[in-house]
Coordinates of C-alpha atoms in Angstrom, one line a residue:
Chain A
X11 CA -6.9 -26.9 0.5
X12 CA -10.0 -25.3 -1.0
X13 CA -10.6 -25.6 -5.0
X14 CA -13.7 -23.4 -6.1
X15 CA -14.9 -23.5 -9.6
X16 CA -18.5 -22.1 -10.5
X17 CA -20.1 -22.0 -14.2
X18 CA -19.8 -18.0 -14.5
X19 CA -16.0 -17.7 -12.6
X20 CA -13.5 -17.5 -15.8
X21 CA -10.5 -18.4 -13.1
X22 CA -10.6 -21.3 -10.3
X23 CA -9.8 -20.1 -6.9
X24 CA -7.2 -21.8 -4.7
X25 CA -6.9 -21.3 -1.0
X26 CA -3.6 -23.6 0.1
X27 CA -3.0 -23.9 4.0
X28 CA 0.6 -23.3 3.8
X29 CA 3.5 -22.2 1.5
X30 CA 4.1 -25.6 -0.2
X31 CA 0.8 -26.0 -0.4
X32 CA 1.2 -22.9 -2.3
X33 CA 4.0 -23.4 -4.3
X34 CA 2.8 -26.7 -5.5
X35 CA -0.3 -25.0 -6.5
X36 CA 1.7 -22.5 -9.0
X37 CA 3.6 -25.1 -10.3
X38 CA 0.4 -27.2 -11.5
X39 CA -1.5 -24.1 -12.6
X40 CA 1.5 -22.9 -14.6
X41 CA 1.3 -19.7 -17.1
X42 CA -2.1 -19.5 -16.1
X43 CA -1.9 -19.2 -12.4
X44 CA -1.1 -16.0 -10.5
X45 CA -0.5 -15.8 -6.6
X46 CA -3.8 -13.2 -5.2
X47 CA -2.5 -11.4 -2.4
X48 CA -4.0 -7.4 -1.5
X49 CA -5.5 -8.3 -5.3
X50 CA -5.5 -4.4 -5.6
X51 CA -4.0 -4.3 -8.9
X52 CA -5.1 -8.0 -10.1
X53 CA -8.4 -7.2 -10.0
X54 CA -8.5 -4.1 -12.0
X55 CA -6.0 -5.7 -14.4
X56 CA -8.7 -8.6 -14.6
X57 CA -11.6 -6.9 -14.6
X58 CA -10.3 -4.4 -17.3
X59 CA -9.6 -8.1 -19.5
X60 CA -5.8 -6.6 -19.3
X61 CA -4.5 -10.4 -18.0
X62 CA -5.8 -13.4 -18.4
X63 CA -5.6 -15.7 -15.8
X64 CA -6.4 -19.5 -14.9
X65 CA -5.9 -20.1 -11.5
X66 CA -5.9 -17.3 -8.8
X67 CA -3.8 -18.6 -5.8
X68 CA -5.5 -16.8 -2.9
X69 CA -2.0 -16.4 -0.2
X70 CA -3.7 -14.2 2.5
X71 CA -3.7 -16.7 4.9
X72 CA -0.2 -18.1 4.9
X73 CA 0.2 -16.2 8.3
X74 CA 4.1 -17.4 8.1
X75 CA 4.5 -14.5 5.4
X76 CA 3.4 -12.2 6.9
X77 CA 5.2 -9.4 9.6
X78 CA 7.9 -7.6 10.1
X79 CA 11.2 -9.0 12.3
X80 CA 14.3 -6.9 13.3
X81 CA 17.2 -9.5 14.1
X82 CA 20.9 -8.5 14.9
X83 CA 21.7 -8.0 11.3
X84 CA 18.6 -7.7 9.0
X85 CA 15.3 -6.6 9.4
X86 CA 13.1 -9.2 7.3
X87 CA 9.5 -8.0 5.8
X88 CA 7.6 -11.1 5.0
X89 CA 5.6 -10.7 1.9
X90 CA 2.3 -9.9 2.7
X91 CA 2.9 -7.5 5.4
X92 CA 0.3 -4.8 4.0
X93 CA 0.7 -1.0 3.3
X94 CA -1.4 -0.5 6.7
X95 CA 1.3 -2.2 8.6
X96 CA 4.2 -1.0 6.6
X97 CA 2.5 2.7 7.8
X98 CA 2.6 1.9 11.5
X99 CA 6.6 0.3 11.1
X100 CA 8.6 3.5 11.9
X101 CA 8.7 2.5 15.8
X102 CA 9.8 -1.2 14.6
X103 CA 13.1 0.1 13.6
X104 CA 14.3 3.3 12.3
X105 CA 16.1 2.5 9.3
X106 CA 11.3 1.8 8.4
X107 CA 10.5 5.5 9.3
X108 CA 11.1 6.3 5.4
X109 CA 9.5 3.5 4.3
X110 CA 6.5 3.6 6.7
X111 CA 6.2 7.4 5.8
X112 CA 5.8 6.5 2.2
X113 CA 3.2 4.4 2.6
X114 CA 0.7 6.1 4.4
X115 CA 1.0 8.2 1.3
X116 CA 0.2 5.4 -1.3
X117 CA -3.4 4.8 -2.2
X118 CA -5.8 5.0 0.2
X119 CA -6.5 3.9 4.1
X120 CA -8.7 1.3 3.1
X121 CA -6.6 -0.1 0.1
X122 CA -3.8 -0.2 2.5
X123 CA -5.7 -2.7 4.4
X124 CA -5.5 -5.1 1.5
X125 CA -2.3 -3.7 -0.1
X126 CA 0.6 -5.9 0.3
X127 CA 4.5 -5.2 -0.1
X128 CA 5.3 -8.1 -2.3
X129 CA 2.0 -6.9 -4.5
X130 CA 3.8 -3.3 -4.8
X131 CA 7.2 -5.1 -6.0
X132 CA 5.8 -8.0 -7.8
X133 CA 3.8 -5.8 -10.2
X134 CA 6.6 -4.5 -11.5
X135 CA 4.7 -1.1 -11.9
X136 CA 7.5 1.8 -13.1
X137 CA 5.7 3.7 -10.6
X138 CA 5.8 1.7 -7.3
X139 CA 6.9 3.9 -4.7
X140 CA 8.0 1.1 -1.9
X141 CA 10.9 -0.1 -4.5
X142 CA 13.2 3.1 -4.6
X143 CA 13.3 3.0 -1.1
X144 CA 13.4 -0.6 -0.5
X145 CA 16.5 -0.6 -3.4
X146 CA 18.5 2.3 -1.2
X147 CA 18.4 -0.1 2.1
X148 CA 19.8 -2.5 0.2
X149 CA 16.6 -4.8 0.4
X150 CA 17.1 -8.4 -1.3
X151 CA 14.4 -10.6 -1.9
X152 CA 14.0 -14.3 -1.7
X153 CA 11.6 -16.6 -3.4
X154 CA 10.5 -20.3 -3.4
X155 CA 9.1 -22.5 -6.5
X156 CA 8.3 -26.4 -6.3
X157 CA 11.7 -26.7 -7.3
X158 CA 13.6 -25.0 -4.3
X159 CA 14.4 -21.3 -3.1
X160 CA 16.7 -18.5 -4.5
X161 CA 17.8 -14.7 -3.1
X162 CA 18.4 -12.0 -5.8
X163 CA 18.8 -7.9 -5.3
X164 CA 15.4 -6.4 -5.3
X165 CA 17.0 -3.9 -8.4
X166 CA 17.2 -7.2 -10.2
X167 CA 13.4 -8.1 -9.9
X168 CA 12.2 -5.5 -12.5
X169 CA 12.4 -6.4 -16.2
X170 CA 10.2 -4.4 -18.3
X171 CA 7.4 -2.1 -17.4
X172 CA 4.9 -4.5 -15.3
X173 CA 6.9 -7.5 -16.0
X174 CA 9.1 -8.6 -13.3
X175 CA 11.7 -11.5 -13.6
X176 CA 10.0 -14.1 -11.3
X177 CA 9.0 -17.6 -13.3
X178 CA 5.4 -18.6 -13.5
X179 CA 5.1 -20.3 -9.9
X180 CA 7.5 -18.3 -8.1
X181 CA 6.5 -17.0 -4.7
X182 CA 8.1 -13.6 -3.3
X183 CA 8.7 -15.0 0.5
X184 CA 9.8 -12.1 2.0
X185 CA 12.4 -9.0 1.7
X186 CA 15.5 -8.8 3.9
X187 CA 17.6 -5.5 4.6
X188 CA 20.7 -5.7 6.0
X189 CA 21.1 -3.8 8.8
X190 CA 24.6 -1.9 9.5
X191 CA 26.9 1.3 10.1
X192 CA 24.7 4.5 10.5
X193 CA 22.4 5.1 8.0
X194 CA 20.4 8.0 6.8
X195 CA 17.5 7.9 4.3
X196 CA 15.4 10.4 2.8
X197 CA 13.3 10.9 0.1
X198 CA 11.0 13.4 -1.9
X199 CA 7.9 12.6 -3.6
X200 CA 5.4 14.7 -5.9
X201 CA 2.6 13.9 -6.6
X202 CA -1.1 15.9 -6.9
X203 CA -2.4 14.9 -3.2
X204 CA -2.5 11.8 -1.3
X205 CA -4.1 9.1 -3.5
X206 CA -2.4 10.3 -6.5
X207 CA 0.3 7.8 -7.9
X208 CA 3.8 9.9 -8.0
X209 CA 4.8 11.8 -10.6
X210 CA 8.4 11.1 -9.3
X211 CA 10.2 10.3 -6.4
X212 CA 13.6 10.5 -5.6
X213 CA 15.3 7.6 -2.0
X214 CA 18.6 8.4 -0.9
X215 CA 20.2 6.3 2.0
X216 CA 23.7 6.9 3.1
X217 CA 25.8 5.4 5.7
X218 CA 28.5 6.2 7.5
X219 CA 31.3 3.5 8.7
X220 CA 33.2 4.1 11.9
X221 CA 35.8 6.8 10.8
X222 CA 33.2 8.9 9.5
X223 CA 33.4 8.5 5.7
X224 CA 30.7 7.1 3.3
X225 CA 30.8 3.3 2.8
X226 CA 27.8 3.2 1.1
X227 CA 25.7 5.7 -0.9
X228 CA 22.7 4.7 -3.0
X229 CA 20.4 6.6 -4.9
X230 CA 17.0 5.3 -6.7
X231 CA 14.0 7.0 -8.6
X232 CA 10.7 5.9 -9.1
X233 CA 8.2 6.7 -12.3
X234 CA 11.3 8.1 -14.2
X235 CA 11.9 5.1 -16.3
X236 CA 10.4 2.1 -17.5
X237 CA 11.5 0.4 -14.0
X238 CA 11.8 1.4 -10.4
X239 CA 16.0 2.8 -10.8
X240 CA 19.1 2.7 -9.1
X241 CA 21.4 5.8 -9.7
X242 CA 24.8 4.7 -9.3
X243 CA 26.4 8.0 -11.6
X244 CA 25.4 10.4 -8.3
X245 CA 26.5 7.2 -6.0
X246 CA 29.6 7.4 -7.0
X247 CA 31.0 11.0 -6.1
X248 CA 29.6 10.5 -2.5
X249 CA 31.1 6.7 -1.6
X250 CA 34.3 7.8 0.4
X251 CA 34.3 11.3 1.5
X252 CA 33.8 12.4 4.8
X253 CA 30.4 14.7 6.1
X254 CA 32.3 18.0 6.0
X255 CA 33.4 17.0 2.6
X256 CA 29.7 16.8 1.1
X257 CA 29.2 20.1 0.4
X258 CA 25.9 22.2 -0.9
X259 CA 28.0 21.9 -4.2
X260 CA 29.3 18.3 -4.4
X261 CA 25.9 17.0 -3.0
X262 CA 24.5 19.3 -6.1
X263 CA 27.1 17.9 -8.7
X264 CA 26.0 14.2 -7.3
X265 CA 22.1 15.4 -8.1
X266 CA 23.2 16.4 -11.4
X267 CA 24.6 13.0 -12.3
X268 CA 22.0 10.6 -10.8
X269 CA 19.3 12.4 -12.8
X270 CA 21.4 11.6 -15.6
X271 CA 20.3 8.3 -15.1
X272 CA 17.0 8.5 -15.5
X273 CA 15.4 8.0 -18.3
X274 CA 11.9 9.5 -18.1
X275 CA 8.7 9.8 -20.7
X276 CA 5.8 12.0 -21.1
X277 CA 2.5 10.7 -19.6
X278 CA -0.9 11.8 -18.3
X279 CA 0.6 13.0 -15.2
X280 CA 3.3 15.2 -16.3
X281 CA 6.2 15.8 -19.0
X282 CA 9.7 14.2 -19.6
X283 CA 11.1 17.7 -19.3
X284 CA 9.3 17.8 -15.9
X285 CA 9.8 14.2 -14.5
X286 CA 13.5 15.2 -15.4
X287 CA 14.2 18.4 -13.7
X288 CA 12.2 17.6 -10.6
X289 CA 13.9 14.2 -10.4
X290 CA 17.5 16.5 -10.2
X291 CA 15.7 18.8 -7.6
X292 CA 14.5 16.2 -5.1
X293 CA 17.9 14.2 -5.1
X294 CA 19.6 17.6 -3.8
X295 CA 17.2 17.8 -1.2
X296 CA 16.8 14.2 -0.4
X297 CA 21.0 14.1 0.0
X298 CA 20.6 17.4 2.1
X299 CA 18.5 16.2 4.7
X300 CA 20.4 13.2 4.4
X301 CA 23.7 15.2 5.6
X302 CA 22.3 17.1 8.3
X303 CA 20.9 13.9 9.9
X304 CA 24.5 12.0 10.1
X305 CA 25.9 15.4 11.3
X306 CA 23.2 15.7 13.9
X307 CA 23.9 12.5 14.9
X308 CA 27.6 12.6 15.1
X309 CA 27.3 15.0 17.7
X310 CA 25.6 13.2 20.0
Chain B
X10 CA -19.7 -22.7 -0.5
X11 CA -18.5 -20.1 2.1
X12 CA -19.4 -18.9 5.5
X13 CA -19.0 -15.7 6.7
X14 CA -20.0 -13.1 10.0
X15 CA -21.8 -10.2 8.1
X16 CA -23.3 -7.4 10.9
X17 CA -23.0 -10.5 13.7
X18 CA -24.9 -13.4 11.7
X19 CA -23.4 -16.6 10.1
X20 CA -24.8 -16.6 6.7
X21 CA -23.6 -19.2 4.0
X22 CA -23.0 -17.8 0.2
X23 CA -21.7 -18.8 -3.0
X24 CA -20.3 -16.5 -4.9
X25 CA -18.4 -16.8 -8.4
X26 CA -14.9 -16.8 -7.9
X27 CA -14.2 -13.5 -9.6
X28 CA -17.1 -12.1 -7.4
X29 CA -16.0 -8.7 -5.4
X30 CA -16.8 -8.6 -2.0
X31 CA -18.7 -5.6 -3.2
X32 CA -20.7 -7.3 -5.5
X33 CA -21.8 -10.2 -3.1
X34 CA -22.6 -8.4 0.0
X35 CA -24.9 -6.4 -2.7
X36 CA -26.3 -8.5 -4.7
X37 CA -26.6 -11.8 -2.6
X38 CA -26.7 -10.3 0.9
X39 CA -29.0 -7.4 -0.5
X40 CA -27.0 -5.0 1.9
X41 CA -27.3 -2.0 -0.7
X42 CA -25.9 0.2 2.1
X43 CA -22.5 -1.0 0.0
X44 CA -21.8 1.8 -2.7
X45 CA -20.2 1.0 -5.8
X46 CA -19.6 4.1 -7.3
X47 CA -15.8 3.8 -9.4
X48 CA -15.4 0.0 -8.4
X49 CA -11.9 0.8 -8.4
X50 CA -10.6 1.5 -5.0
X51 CA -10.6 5.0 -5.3
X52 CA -13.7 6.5 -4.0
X53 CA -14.1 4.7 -1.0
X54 CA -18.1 4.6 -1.1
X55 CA -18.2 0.6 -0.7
X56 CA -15.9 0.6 2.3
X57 CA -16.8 -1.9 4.3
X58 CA -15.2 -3.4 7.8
X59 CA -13.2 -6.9 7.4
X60 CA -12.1 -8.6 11.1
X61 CA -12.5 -4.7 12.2
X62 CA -10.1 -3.0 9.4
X63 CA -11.6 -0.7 6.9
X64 CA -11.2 -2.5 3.5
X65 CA -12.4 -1.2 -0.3
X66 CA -14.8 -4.1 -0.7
X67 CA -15.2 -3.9 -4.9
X68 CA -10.9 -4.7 -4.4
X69 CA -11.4 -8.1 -2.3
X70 CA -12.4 -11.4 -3.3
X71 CA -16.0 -12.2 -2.0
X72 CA -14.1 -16.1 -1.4
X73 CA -11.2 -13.8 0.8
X74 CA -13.8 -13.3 3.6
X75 CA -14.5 -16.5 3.9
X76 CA -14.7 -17.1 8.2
X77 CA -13.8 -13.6 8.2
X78 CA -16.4 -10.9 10.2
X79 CA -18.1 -8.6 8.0
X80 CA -19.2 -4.8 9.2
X81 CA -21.5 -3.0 6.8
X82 CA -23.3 0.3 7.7
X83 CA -26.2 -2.0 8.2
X84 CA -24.1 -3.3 11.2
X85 CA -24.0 0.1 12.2
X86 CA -26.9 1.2 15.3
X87 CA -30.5 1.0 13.9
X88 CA -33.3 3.6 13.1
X89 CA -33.9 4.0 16.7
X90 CA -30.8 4.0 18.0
X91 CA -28.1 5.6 15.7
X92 CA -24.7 4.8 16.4
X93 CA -22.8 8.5 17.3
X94 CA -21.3 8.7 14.1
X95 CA -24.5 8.6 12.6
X96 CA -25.9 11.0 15.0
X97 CA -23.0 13.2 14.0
X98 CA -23.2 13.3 10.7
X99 CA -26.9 14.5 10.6
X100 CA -26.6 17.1 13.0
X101 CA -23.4 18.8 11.2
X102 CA -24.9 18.1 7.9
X103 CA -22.0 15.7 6.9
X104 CA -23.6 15.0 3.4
X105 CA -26.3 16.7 0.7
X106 CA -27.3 13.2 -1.4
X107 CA -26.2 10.9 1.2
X108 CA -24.2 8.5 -1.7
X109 CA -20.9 8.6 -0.3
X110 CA -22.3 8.7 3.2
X111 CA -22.0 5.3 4.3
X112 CA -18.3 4.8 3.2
X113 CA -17.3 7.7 5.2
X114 CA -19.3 6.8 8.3
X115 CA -17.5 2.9 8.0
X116 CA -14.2 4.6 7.6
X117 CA -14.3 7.2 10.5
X118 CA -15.4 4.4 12.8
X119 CA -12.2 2.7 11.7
X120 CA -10.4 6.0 12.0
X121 CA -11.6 7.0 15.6
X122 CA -10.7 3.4 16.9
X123 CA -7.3 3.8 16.2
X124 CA -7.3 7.5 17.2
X125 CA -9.8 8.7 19.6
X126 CA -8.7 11.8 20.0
X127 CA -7.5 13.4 16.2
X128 CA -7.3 16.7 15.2
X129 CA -9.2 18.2 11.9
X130 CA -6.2 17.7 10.0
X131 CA -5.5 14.3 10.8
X132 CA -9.4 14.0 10.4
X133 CA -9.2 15.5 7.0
X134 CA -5.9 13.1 5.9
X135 CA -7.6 10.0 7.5
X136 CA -10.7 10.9 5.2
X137 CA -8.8 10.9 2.0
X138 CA -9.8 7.6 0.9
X139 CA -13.6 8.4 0.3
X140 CA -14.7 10.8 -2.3
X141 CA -17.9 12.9 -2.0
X142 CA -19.4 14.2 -5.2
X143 CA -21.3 17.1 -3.1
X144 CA -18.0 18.2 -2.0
X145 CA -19.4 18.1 1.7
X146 CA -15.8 17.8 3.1
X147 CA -15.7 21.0 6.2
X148 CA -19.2 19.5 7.2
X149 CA -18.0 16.0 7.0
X150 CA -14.4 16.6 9.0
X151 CA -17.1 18.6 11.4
X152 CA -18.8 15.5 11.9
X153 CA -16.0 13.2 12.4
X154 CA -14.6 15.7 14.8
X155 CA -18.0 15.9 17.0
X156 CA -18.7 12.1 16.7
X157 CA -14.8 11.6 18.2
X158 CA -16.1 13.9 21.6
X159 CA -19.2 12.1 21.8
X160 CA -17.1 8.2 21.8
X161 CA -14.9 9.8 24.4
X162 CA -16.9 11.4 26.2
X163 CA -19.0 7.6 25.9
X164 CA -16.1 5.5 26.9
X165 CA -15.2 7.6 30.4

């Protein structure tokens, strides 16, 4: 491992060859150390004197982090698999193409490049647009400290605005969704343009079990609260009922209720009021499409 | 101390460990052909190429590219011998100050690497992550578009 202190540097820089090389290194640097991925919010936040840190923990070259792998039951997303390769996933699996076409919306090419997954989640940003989706596939995440490993939902990683829940010297390791029954997932998203952060956005996944009926329906917003949110008030009037019973007006009623949920504020982007009715608007067409690709598919 | 390939040569720096990528291929290299115009990964002027991915340099480390191969636009053909992209963007006018211009010529070679053939849409979407204060944009997807024939049209 490579330790790099100069006179001017306000943080040392820590390069460890492997993850317990890493983990042991955020256990000795403590409050002060922070694990340096993509670094594409990390260095604005340090540049801008918004964080101090320490120790930065560079982690780009633990290549066993890194990639995408479908097995028979999960798909597992290792940490720093960056935007650019989340953006090329939709022919990895399909249960991606969502995710992947979010993505290549998020930033820009060339901050893709450096961009990581875990950064997006681990930021905790109320805004980050790969956690609603990730939370509808039912992503869990694991992580690994000095003192051992532990799995929790990704909905649980998110404590405050930019605060997550992970312990000074925890290490996202990778995300795993479970893979299962016939899913659908949609989303909407406004924002200005590309580059722009989202003003909202609105994931959907549903999935049907063998006799045709919902088993699991789960709806989550981003940038409409002061965490990435799961929606469970629309959830509920979906789980059970079969296609033809999702109608224009239940799927409308279920809208309705998840945007209850939210709990959004006025910003430099746009308005409560606004955040609030869109959020209602892009559910109902996120469950739509969501509907008409089970039924396509059921006919095949 | 770290090593890195910038534009083909081994070359040994030191920088601080808060130092940008930006600010060392700048200020220790002296390859000025790096912009740093917002220094926040939006404009896209300091885009440089990182083992042959398009990167926003004032975002990365300087100590992340260590052993890593660095591409600037002074890696890119020479005063007698443009690369086509170059070529390109002079004879479509693809910029009035020139600021932005070396960003956008790093990240279209990226671009057209990974899609030789696009169309002016894709051009334009692929482009979105470099600003140009002139507002050059039809004469820069122009170029991008004409630079794409001419690598084809090289590589048959």
């Amino acid at each position: 491992m490579s330790t790099t202190t100069t006179e001017i540097a306000r943080f040392a820089f820590v390069r460890p060859d492997d993850v317990a090389g890493a983990v042991a290194a955020g256990a000795a640097a403590g409050q002060g150390g922070r694990f340096w991925a993509g670094g594409t919010d990390l260095m604005l936040e340090w540049q801008r004197k918004q964080r101090s840190i320490e120790t930065s923990i560079d982690i780009t070259r633990l290549s066993e982090l890194r990639g995408i792998d479908v097995g028979p039951s999960e798909i597992r997303i290792g940490a720093l698999t960056t935007l650019a390769e989340i953006e090329r996933a939709a022919a990895v699996h399909p249960d991606l193409e969502t995710l992947a076409a979010i993505a290549a919306v998020m930033c820009t090419p060339q901050t893709r490049t450096l961009a990581t997954v875990a950064g997006n989640l681990c930021n905790a940003s109320p805004a980050a647009d790969l956690a609603p989706v990730l939370m509808v596939l039912g992503a869990r995440i694991t992580t690994l400290t000095a003192e051992g490993g532990r799995e929790l939902e990704l909905e649980d990683l998110f404590a405050a605005p930019k605060q997550s829940v992970l312990a000074d010297g925890e290490l996202l390791t990778h995300i795993t969704i479970p893979l299962g029954g016939r899913r659908a997932v949609r989303y909407g998203r406004i924002a200005r343009t590309v580059v722009d952060i989202a003003l909202t956005l609105s994931a959907c996944a549903l999935t049907l079990d063998d006799q045709g009926r919902i088993i699991t329906a789960r709806i989550a917003f981003g940038s409409v609260a002061p965490t990435p949110l799961r929606a469970p008030s629309g959830e509920q009037l979906l789980v059970g009922k079969t296609l033809a019973e999702l109608t224009p007006e239940l799927l409308a009623e279920a809208a309705t209720a998840a945007a209850g949920d939210a709990n959004p504020i006025d910003d430099i982007r746009t308005s409560a009021a606004y955040r609030r009715h869109a959020i209602r608007v892009l559910t109902q067409r996120a469950l739509t499409e969501a509907v008409a690709q089970l039924s396509v598919g059921g006919d095949q | 101390m770290i090593t890195v390939l910038v534009n083909g040569r081994e070359q040994a720096f030191e920088p601080a460990a808060d130092a940008s990528l930006a600010y060392m291929l700048r200020e220790e290299a002296g390859l000025i052909g790096v912009r740093v115009s917002c220094g926040e990964g939006e404009c896209g002027a300091c885009t440089v190429l990182v083992d042959e991915r398009p990167v926003t340099s004032c975002l990365m480390l300087a100590h992340q590219a260590a052993g890593r191969k660095v591409t600037t636009i002074e890696g890119f053909g020479s005063p007698e011998n443009l690369h086509p992209i170059q070529q390109a963007f002079i004879e479509e006018q693809g910029f009035q100050c020139g600021f932005c211009t070396p960003g956008f010529i790093i990240a279209a070679a990226a671009f057209l690497e990974e899609n030789p053939s696009p169309t002016e849409e894709e051009t334009s979407i692929a482009m979105s992550g470099n600003i140009c204060r002139c507002g050059a944009y039809p004469y820069i997807v122009r170029a991008v578009m004409t630079a794409a024939e001419r690598l084809r049209g090289a590589s048959v």
